[in-house]
CSV table of C-alpha atoms in Angstrom, one decimal:
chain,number,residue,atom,x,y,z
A,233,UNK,CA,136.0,107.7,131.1
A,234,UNK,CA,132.3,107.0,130.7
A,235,UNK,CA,132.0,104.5,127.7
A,236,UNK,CA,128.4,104.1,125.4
A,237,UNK,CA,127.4,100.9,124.9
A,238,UNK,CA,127.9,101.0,121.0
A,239,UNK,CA,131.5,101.6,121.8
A,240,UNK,CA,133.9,99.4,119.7
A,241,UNK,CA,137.3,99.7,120.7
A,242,UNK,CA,137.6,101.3,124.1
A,243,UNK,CA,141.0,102.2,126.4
A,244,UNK,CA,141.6,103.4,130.3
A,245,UNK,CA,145.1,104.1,131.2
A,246,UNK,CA,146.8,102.6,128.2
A,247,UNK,CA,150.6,102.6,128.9
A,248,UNK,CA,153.1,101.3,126.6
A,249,UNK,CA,156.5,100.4,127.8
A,250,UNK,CA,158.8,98.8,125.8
A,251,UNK,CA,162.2,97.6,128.0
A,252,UNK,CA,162.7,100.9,129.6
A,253,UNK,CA,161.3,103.1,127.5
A,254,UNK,CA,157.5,104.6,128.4
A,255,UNK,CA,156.3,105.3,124.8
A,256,UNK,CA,152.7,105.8,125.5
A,257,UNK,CA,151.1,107.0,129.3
A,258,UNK,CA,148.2,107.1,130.5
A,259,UNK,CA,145.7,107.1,127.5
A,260,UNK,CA,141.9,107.6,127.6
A,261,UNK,CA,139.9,106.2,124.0
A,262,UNK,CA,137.4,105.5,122.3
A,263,UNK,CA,135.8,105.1,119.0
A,264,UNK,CA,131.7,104.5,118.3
A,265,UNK,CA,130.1,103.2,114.7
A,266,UNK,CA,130.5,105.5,111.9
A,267,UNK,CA,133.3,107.5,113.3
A,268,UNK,CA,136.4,108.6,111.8
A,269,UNK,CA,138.9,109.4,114.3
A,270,UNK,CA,142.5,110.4,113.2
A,271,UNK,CA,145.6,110.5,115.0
A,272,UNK,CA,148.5,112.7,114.3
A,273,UNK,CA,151.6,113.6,116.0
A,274,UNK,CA,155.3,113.6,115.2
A,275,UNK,CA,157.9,111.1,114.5
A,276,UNK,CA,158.0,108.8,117.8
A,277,UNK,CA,155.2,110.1,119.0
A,278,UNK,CA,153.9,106.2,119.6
A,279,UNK,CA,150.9,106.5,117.1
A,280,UNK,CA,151.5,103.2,115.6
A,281,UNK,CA,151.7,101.7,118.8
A,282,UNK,CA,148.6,103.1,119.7
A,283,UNK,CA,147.1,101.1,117.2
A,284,UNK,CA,148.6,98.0,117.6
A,285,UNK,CA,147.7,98.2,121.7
A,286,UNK,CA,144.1,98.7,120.9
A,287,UNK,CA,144.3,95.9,118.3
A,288,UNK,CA,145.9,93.6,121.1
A,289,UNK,CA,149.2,93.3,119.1
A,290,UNK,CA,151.5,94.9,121.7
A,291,UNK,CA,153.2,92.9,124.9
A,292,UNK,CA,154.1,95.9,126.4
A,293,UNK,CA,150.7,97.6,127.0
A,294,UNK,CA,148.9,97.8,130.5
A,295,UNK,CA,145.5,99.7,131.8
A,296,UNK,CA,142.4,98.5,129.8
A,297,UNK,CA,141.5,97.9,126.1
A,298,UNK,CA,138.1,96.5,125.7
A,299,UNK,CA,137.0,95.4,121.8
A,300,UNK,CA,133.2,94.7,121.7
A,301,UNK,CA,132.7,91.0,121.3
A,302,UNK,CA,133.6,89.6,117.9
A,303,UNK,CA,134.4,93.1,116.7
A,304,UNK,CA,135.2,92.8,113.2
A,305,UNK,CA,138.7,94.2,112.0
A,306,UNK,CA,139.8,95.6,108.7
A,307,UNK,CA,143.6,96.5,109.0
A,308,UNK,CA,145.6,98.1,106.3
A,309,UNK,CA,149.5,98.3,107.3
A,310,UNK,CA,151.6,101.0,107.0
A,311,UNK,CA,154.2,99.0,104.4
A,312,UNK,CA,154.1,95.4,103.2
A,313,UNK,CA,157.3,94.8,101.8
A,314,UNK,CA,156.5,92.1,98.5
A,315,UNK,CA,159.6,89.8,97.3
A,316,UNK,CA,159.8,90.9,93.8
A,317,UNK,CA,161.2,86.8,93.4
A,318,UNK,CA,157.9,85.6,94.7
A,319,UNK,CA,155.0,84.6,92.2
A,320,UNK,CA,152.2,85.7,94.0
A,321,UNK,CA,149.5,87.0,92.4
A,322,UNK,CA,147.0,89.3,93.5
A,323,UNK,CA,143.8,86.8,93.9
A,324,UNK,CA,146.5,84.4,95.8
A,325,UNK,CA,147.6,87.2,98.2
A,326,UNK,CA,143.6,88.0,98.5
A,327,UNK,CA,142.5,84.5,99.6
A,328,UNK,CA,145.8,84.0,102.9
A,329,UNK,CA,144.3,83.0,105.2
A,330,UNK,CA,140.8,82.2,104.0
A,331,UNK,CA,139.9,82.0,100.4
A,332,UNK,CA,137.2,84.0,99.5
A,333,UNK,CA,134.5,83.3,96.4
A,334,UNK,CA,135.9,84.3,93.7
A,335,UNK,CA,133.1,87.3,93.5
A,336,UNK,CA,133.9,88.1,96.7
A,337,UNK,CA,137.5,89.1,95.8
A,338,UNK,CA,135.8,90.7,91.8
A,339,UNK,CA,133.6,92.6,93.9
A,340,UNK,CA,136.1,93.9,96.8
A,341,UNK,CA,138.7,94.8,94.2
A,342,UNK,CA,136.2,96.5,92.0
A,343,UNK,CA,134.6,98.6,94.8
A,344,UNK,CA,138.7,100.0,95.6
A,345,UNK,CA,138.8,101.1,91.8
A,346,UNK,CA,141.6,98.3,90.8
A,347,UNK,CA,138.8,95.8,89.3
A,348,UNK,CA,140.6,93.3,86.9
A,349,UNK,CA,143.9,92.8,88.7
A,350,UNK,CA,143.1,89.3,90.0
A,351,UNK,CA,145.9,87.6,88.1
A,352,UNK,CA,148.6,90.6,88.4
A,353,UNK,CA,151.9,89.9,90.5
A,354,UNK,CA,152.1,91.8,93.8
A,355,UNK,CA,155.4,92.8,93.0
A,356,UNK,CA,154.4,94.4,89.7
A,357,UNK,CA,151.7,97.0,91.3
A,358,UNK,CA,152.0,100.4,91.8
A,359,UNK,CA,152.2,102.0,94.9
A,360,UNK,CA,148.5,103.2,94.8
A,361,UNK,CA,147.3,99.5,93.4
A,362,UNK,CA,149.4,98.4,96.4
A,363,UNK,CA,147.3,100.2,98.8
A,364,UNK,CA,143.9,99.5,97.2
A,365,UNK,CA,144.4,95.9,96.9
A,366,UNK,CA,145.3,96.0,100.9
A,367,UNK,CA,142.1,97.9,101.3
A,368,UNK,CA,140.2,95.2,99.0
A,369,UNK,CA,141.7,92.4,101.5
A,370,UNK,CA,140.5,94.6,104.8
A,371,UNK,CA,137.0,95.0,103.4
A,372,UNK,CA,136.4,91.0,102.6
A,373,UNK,CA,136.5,90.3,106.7
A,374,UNK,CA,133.6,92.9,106.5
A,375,UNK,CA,135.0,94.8,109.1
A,376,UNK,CA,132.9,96.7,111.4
A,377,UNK,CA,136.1,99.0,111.7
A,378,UNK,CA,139.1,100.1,109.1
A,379,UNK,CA,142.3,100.7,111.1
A,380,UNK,CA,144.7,102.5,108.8
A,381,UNK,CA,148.0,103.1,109.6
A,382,UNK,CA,149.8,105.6,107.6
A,383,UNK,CA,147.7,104.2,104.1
A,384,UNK,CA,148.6,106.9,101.7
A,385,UNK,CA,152.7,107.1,102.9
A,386,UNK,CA,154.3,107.3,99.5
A,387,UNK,CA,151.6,108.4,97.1
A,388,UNK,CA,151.8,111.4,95.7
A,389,UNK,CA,149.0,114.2,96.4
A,390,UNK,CA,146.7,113.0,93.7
A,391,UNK,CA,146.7,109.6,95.2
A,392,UNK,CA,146.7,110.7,98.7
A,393,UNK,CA,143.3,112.5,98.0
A,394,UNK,CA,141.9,109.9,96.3
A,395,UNK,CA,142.5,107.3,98.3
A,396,UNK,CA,140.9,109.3,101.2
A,397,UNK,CA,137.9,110.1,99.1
A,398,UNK,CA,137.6,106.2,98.5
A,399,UNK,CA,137.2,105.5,103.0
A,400,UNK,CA,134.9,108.0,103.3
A,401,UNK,CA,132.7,106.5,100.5
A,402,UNK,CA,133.4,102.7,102.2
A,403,UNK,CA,132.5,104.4,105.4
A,404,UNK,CA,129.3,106.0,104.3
A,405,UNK,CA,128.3,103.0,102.2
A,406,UNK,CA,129.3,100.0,105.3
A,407,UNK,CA,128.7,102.4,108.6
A,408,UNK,CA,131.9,100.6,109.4
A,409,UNK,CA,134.2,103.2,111.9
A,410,UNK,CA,137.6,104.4,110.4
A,411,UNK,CA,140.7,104.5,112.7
A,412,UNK,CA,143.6,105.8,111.3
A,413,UNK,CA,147.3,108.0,111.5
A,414,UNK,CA,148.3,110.2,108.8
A,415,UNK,CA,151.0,112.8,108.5
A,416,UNK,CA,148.8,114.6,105.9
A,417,UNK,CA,147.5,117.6,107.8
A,418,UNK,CA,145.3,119.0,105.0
A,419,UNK,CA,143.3,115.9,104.7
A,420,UNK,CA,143.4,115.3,108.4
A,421,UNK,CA,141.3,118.5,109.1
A,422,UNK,CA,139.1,117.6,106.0
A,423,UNK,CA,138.0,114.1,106.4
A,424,UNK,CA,138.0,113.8,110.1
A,425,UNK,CA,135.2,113.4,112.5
A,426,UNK,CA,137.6,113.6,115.9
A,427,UNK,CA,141.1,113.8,115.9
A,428,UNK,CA,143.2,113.0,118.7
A,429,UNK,CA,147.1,114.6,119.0
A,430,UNK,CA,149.5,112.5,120.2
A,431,UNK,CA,153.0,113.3,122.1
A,432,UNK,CA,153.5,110.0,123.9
A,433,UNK,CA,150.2,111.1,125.5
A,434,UNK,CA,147.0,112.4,124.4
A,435,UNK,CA,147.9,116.2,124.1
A,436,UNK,CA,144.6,117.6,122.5
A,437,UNK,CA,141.4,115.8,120.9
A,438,UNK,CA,137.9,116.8,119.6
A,439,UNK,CA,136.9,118.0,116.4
A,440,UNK,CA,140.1,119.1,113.5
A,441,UNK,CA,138.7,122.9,114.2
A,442,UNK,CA,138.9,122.7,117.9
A,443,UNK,CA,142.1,120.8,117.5
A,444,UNK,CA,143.8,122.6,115.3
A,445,UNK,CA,143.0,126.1,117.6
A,446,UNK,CA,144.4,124.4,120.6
A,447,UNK,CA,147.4,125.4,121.9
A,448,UNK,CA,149.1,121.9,122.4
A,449,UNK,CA,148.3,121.1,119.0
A,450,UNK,CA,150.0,124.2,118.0
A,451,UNK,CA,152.9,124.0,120.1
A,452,UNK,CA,153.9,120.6,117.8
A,453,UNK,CA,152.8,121.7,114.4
A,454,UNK,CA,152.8,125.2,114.3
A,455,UNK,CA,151.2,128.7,113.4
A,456,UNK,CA,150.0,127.7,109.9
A,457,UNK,CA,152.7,126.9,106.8
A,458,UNK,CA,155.8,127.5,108.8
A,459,UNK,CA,155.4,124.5,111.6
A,460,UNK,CA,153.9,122.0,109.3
A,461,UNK,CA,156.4,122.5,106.6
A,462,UNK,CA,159.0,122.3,109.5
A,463,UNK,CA,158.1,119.1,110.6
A,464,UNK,CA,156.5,117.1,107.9
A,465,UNK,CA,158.9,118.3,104.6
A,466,UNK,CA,160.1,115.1,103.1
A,467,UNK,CA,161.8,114.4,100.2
A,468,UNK,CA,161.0,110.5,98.5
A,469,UNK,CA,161.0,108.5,95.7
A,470,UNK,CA,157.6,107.4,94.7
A,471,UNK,CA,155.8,105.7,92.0
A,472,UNK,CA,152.4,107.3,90.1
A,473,UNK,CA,149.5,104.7,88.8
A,474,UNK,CA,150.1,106.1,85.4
A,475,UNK,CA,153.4,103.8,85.8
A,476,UNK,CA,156.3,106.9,85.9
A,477,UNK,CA,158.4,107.8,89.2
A,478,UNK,CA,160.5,110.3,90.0
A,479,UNK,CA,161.7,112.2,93.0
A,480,UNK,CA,160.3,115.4,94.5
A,481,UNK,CA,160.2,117.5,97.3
A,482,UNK,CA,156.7,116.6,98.9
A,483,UNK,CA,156.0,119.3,101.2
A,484,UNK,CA,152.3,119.4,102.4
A,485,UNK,CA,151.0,122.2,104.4
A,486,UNK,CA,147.9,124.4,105.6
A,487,UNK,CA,146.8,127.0,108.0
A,488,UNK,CA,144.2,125.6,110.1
A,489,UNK,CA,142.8,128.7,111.9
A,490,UNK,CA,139.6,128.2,113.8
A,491,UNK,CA,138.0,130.5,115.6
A,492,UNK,CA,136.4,128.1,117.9
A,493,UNK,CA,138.8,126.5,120.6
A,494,UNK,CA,135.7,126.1,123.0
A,495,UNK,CA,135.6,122.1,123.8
A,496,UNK,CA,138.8,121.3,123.2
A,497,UNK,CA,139.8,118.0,125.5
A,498,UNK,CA,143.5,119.3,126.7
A,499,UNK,CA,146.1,116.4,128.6
């Protein structure tokens, strides 16, 4: 896999094992300043330990991960879990391990829209705060990279899309490259420079409209409505930033037909 030399995060036949299990074989990757590269597939597909291999995180990986040297990471989890019993506020949470000036965190919390909330208890935000103030703490190690796993899980639509909206401006304004999953389909084809389909290997990857024509791609999500429905419908509990919560069915789905497979990278 030929690599350019402005590569950040680079892998050659990344295999994951975990005791007996193979969960990811043979991978090829890379991602390059600027990009935003998205990774779907479904449930157990090992898109989560996909990141943590390339972030060094994982035991069981072998083959080659290369990181240019003193690569800057932004990482924004999937969950954090807050002890509603534990009087942390947000500037607190915002200055582990380092503290930051206290403009530093005003200005980090104000570019993620939640400006103000210095002094709030974690435990006492919202499920969108929650995620912006995570964002606010990846963007003070001014990363050259965002690696997202998963950020909008639990929002509702509205939130999902703006949350998006709000990486794409970070990426535009910083240059810094976005790496993320997502189970949101819609937004996947929308806001995505490359995205890469994963089935414990790399199935499909290239742009979302040569993607989403490829057969691979369509073999795990389906012909439009139908597949996506079938494998992402969901039904959670999940709080609004106007403070309300309730339950729904949250079914997202689209027909991403393309009429140009040509280029499509196949496994």
């Amino acid at each position: 896999m030929p690599v350019a030399d402005d590569t950040l995060i680079a892998a050659e036949g990344l295999t994951v094992r975990h005791g007996d299990v193979t969960v990811l074989s043979d991978v090829q990757f890379h991602i390059r300043p600027s990009e935003i590269v998205t990774v779907v597939g479904p449930n157990g597909s090992g898109k989560s330990t996909l990141l943590r291999a390339l972030m060094g995180l994982d035991g069981g990986a072998e083959g080659r991960v290369t990181r240019r040297d003193g690569l800057r990471v932004g990482y924004v989890p999937q969950r954090l879990s807050i002890d509603p019993t534990l009087p942390m506020t947000v500037r607190r949470f915002l200055s582990l391990p380092r503290r930051p000036a206290a403009a530093d965190i005003a200005g980090a919390l104000a570019r993620v829209g939640v400006d103000g909330l210095e002094n709030r208890p974690m435990a006492a935000l919202s499920g969108g705060q929650l995620q912006r103030v995570l964002l606010a703490r990846a963007l003070l190690a001014r990363p050259e990279i965002l690696v997202l796993d998963e950020p909008t899980q639990g929002l509702d639509q509205p939130g999902e899309a703006a949350f998006y909206h709000l990486i794409e401006e970070v990426r535009a304004e910083t240059g810094a490259a976005v790496l993320m999953v997502s189970h949101d389909l819609h937004v996947v084809m929308a806001a995505s420079d490359r995205v890469i389909c994963l089935n414990g290997h790399v199935c499909c990857e290239g742009t979302p409209q040569v993607v989403s024509a490829a057969p691979e791609y369509r073999a795990l999500f389906g012909q439009g409505t139908g597949g996506a429905l079938a494998l992402y419908r969901h039904v959670h509990d999940h709080d609004h930033d106007g403070g309300h919560s309730h339950d729904h069915d949250d079914s997202h789905a689209h027909d991403h037909d393309a009429h140009h497979p040509e280029g499509a990278h196949h496994a």
